[in-house]
Every structure is written in structure tokens, then in C-alpha cells.
Short mmCIF file of C-alpha atoms and ligand atoms in Angstrom, two decimals:
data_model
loop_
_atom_site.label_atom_id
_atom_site.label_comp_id
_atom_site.label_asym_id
_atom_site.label_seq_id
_atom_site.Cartn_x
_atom_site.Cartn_y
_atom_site.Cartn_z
CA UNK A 1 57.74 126.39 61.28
CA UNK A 2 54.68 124.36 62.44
CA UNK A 3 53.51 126.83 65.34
CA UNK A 4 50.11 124.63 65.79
CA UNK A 5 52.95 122.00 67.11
CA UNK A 6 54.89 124.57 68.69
CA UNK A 7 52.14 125.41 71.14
CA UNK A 8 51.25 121.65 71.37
CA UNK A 9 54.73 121.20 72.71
CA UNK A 10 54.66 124.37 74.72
CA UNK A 11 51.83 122.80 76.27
CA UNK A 12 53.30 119.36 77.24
CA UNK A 13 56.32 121.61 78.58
CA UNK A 14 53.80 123.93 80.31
CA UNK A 15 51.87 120.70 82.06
CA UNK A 16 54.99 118.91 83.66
CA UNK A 17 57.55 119.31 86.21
CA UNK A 18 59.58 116.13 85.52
CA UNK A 19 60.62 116.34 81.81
CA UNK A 20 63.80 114.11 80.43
CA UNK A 21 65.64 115.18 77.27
CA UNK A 22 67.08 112.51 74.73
CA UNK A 23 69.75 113.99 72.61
CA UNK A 24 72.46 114.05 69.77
CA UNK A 25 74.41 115.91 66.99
CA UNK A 26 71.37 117.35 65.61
CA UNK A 27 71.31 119.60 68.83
CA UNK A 28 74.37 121.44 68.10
CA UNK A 29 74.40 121.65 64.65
CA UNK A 30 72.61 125.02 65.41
CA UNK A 31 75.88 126.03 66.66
CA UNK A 32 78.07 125.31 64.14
CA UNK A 33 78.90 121.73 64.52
CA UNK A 34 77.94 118.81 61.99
CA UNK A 35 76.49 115.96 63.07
CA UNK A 36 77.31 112.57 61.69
CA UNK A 37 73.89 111.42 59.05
CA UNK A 38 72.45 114.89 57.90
CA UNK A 39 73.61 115.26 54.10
CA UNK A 40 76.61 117.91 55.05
CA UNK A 41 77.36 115.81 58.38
CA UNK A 42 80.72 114.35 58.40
CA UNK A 43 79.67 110.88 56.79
CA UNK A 44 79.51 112.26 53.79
CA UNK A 45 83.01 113.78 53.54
CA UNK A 46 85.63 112.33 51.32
CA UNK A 47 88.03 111.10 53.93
CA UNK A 48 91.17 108.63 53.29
CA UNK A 49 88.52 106.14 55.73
CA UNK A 50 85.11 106.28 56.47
CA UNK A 51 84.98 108.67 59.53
CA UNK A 52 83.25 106.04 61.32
CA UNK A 53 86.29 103.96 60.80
CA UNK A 54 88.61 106.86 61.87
CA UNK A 55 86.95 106.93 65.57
CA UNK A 56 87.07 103.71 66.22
CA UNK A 57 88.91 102.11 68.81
CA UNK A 58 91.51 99.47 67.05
CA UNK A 59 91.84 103.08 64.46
CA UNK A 60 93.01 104.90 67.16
CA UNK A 61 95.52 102.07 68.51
CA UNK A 62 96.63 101.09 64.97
CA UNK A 63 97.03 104.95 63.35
CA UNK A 64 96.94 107.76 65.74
CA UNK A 65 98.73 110.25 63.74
CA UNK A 66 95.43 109.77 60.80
CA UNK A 67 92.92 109.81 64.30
CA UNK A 68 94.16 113.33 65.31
CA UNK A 69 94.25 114.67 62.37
CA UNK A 70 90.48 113.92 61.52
CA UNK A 71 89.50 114.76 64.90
CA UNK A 72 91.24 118.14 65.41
CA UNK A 73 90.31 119.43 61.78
CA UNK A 74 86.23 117.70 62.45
CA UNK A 75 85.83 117.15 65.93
CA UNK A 76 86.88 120.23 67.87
CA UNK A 77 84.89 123.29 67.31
CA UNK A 78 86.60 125.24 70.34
CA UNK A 79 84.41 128.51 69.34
CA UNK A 80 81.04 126.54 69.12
CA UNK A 81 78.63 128.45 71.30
CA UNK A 82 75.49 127.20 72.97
CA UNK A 83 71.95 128.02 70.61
CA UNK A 84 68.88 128.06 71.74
CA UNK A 85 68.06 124.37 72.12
CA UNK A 86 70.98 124.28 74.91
CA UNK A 87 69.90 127.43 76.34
CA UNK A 88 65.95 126.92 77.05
CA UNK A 89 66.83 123.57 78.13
CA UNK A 90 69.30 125.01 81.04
CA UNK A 91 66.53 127.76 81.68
CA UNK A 92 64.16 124.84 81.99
CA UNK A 93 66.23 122.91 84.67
CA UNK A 94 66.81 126.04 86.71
CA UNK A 95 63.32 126.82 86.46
CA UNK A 96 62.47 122.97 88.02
CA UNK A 97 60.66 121.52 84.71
CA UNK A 98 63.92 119.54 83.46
CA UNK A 99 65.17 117.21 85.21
CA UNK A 100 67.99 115.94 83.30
CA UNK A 101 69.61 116.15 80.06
CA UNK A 102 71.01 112.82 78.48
CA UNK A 103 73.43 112.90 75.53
CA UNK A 104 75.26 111.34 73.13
CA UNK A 105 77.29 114.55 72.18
CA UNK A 106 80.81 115.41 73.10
CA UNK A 107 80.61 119.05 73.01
CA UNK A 108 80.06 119.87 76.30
CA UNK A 109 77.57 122.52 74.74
CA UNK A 110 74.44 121.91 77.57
CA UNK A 111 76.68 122.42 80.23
CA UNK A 112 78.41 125.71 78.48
CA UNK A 113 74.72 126.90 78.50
CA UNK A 114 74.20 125.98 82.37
CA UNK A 115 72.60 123.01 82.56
CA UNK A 116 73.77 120.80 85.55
CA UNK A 117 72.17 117.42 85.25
CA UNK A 118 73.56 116.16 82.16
CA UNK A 119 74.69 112.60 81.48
CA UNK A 120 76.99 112.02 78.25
CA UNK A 121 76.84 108.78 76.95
CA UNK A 122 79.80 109.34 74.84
CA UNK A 123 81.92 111.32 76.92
CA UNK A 124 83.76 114.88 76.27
CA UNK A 125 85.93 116.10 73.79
CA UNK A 126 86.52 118.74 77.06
CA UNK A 127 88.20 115.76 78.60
CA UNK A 128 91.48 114.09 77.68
CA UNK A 129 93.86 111.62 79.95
CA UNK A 130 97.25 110.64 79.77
CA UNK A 131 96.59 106.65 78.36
CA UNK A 132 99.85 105.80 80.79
CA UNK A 133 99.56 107.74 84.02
CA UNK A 134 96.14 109.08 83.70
CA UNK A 135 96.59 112.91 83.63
CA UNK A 136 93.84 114.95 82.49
CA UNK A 137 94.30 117.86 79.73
CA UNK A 138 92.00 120.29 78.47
CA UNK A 139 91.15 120.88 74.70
CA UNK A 140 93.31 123.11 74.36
CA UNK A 141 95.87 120.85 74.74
CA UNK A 142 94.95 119.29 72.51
CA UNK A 143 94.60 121.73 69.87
CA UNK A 144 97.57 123.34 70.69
CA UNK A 145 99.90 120.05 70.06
CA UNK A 146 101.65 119.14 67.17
CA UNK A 147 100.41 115.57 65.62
CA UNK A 148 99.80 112.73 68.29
CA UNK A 149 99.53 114.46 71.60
CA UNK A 150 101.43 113.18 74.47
CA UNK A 151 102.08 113.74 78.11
CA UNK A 152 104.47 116.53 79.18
CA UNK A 153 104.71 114.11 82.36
CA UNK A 154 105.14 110.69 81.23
CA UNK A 155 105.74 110.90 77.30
CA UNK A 156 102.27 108.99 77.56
CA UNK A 157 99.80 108.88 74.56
CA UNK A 158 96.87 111.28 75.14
CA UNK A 159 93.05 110.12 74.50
CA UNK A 160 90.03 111.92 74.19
CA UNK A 161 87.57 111.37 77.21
CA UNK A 162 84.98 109.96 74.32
CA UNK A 163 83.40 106.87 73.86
CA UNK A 164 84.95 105.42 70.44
CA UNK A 165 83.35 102.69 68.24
CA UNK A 166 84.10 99.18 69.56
CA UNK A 167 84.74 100.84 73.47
CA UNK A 168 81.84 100.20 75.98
CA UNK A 169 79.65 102.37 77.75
CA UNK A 170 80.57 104.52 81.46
CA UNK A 171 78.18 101.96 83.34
CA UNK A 172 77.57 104.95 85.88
CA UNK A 173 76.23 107.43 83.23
CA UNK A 174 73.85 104.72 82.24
CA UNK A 175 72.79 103.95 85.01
CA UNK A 176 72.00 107.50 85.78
CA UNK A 177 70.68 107.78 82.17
CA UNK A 178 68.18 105.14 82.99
CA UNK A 179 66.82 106.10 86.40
CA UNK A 180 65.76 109.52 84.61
CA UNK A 181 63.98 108.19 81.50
CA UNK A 182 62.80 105.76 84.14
CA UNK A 183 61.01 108.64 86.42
CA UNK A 184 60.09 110.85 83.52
CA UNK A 185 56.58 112.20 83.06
CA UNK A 186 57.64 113.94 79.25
CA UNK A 187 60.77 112.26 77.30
CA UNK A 188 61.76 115.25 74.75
CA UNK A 189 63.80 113.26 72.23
CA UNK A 190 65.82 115.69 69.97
CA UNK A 191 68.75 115.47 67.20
CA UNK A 192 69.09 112.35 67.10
CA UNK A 193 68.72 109.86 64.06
CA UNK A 194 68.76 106.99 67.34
CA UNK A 195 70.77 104.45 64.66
CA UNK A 196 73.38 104.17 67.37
CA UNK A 197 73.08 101.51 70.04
CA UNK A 198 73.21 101.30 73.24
CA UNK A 199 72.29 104.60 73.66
CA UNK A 200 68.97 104.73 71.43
CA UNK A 201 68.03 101.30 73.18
CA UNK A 202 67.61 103.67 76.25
CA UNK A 203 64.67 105.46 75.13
CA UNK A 204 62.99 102.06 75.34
CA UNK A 205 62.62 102.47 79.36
CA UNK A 206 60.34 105.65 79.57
CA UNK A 207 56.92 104.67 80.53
CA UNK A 208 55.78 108.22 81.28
CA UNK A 209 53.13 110.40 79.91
CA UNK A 210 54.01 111.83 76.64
CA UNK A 211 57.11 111.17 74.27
CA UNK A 212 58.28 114.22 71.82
CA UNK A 213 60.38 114.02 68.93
CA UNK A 214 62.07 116.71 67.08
CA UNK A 215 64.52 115.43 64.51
CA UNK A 216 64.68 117.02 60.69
CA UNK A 217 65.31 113.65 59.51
CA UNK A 218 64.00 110.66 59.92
CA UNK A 219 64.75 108.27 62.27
CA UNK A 220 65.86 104.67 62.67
CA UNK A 221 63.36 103.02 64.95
CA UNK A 222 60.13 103.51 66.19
CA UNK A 223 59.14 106.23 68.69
CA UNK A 224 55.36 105.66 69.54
CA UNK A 225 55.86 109.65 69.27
CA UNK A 226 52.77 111.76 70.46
CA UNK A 227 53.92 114.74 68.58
CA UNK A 228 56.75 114.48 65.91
CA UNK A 229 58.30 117.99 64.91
CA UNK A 230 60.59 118.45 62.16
CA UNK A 231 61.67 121.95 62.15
CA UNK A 232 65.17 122.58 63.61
CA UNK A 233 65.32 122.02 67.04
CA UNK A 234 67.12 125.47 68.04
CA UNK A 235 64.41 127.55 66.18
CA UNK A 236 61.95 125.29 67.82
CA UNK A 237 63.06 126.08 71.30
CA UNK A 238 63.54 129.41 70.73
CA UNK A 239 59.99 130.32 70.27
CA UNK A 240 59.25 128.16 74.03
CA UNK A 241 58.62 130.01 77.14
CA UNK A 242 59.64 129.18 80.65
CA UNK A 243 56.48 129.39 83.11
P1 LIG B 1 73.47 111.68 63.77
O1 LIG B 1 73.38 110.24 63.44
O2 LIG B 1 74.36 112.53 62.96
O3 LIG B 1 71.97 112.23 63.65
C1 LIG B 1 71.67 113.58 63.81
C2 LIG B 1 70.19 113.75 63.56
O4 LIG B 1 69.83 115.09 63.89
C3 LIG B 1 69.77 113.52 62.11
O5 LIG B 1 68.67 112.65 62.09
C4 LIG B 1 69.40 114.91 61.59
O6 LIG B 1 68.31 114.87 60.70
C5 LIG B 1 69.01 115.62 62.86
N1 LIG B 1 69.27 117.07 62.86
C6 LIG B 1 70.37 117.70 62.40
N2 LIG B 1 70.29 119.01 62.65
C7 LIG B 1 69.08 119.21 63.27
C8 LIG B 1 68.42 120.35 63.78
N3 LIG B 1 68.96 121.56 63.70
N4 LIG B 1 67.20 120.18 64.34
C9 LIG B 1 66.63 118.95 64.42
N5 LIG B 1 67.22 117.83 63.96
C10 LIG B 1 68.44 117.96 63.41
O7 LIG B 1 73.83 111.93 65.29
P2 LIG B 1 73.45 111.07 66.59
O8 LIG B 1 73.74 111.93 67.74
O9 LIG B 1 72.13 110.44 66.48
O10 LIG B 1 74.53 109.90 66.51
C11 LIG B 1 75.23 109.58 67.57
C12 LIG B 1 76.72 109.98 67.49
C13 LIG B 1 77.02 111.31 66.84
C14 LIG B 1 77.20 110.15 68.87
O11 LIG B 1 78.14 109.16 69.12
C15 LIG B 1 77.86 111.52 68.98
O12 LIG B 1 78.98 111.49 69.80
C16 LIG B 1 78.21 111.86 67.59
N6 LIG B 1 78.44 113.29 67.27
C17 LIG B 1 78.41 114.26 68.21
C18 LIG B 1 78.62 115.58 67.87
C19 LIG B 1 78.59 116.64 68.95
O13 LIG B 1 78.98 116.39 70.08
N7 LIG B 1 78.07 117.82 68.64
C20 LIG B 1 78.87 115.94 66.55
C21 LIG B 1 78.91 114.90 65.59
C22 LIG B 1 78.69 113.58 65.96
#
């Protein structure tokens, strides 16, 4: 690990009371879960489709049975615990120096590790409605049912609370999202190979002091980073200290 960078970012952490994190699958891979781009992330799996096909919104109209069976074998990782990334981050916010966390993940993994302020772009795998009357279900539901879940209420087809290709945005999470990166004085942008729009676009409104990125990887736009780290982001966080 590059400690040199480590203490720079320990530093930028150590100098600001009104830090934003930017994240994505790379966070919780840590924990057990692939992400989407890294070489053993679930792009490169030999599927029947593309995965990126699979969660998709016409997929999910057009084949549900094929949808649920890619997402409860890929997609739920019931066990996954919180690492270190999740956990300093939470310890951060408690300890006033994080002010939000915004994600793209579905894992419900920041808030697991007690952070309170966190916007997800995508939604929550945690979540799941009823597509005809609207009741919620938990994960386990999910897991639990046999093929295509559906309401015990209304014989309704259930959906994941989750953004899908082709499905727009919660305009209240991004508006949220925005006023944060907006008022930040440190964006910490982790995970995250920011190829997926609109979220990456949102990076584009922090005008504060000093922009971090920690991503293995590389990414696909430009960051105007002032430090780049590329050691994973759990072990990175790990050696951080709340002060
Ligand atoms: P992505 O495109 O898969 O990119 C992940 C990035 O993280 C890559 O650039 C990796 O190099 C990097 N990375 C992987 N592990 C680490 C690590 N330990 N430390 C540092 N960097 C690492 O994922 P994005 O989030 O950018 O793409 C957006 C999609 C992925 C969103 O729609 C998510 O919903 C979706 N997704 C979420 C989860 C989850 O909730 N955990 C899992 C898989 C996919």
C-alpha cells in the first residue's frame, strides 16, 4: 500500500469537517460482493445474456423468470457484511467529518455499518414492492420464493426497489445527491469506474477544496483528482483514524 498517500489522505480527512463520499461496487467488493467491470465482476460471466441486458427494464417486463434467476444467484449476497470502507465512513459521520454518503450500490452495506446520510442512486435490493398494489417485502422474500416472486396479497408481480437500465432516476435522491457534492469542502470518490451516467455526471457539481479518488482500476472520465489511490479502498480506510 502507498502509505505516503495514505497520510496525504489522512490529512485532507484530518483538515475538513464537510467531506462528501462518491461511491460504487468497488466499495463492497471488500465484502464479498462483485462489482460489475473488475475482471471477476459479473460482466465477465458467461450468462445466457449479457448481465447488463438481464437488469434492464424491457428484460425484466419481457422474461422475469431469466431476471430472478440472475439476480437471486448474483445480486443478493444476504450474508455480505460491512468492511472497513463502510465502517470508517459511518465512524466519520458520527464523528461530524462526513456529511453524506452518495451511492450507486444496492446493498444497503453503509447503512448496515451505521451511516445515516446516505443517498442511493440506484435504489435497494433491501427494498421490494408489489408492481400492482404497492406492498413492500424484504429480501428475504425474496430469496425465500420460488421463481418470479409475487404478492401473497394481490397475486401482484414483485420488483426490486433498484434502479434498472432504461428506468430513470428518484429525482429526490438527486436532488439531495447534488446539494451535498454542491456544499462539499473534500469529494472522496471511491469504487467506482464512473462509466455509468447520470450518476457519474454528478461528480461534475463539486467545486470544493480537494477531490480524492480511490479506484483499483481506471476510470472512465476525468477527475481533476488531487490525489489518486489505487490500493483497495477497504484496506485503505482501514489504516485512517477518526480525530
Ligand atoms: P463498476 O463499473 O463495476 O466499477 C467498480 C470499480 O471499482 C472498478 O473500476 C474497479 O476497479 C473498482 N474496484 C473494485 N474493487 C475495488 C476495491 N476493493 N478498492 C478500490 N476499487 C475497487 O461499478 P460502478 O458502481 O461504477 O457501476 C455502477 C453500477 C454497479 C451501479 O448501478 C450499481 O448498482 C452496480 N452494482 C452494485 C453492486 C453493489 O451494490 N454492491 C454490485 C455490483 C454492481
Amino acid at each position: 500500500m502507498d502509505l505516503e498517500k495514505v497520510a496525504e489522505l489522512q490529512k485532507i480527512i484530518d483538515d475538513s469537517d464537510n467531506i462528501v463520499f462518491f461511491g460504487g461496487a468497488g466499495v463492497s467488493t471488500e465484502s464479498g460482493i462483485p462489482d460489475f467491470r473488475s475482471q471477476d465482476g459479473l460482466y465477465n460471466l458467461k450468462y445466457a445474456y449479457p448481465p447488463e441486458e438481464i437488469i434492464s427494464h424491457s428484460f425484466f417486463e419481457a422474461n422475469p423468470k431469466e431476471f430472478y434467476r440472475f439476480y437471486k444467484d448474483k445480486m443478493l449476497v444476504p450474508d455480505a457484511q460491512p468492511n472497513a470502507a463502510h465502517l470508517k465512513l459511518a465512524e466519520l459521520e458520527a464523528a461530524g467529518k462526513v456529511k453524506a454518503v452518495v451511492t450507486q450500490n444496492i446493498d444497503g452495506l453503509h447503512q448496515k455499518a451505521g451511516s445515516k446520510a446516505v443517498y442511493e442512486l440506484h435504489g435497494s435490493t433491501l427494498r421490494n414492492y408489489c408492481t400492482r398494489c404497492g406492498t413492500y417485502y424484504d429480501a428475504k422474500f425474496i430469496q425465500d420464493s420460488e421463481g418470479v416472486p409475487v404478492c401473497p396479497k394481490c397475486g401482484g408481480i414483485i420488483k426490486p426497489d433498484v434502479v434498472l437500465y432504461e428506468e430513470g432516476l428518484d429525482s429526490r435522491t438527486i436532488r439531495r445527491s447534488i446539494e451535498a457534492i454542491e456544499d462539499a469542502d473534500v469529494l472522496i470518490i471511491g469504487g467506482t469506474s464512473l462509466v455509468v451516467y447520470p450518476a457519474a455526471g454528478l461528480i461534475d457539481y463539486f467545486h470544493g477544496r480537494k477531490l480524492v479518488l480511490i479506484n483499483k482500476g481506471a476510470v472512465g472520465r476525468e477527475t481533476r483528482a488531487d490525489l489518486v489511490i489505487t490500493d483497495p479502498i477497504g484496506e485503505v480506510f482501514s489504516q485512517i483514524k477518526v480525530r
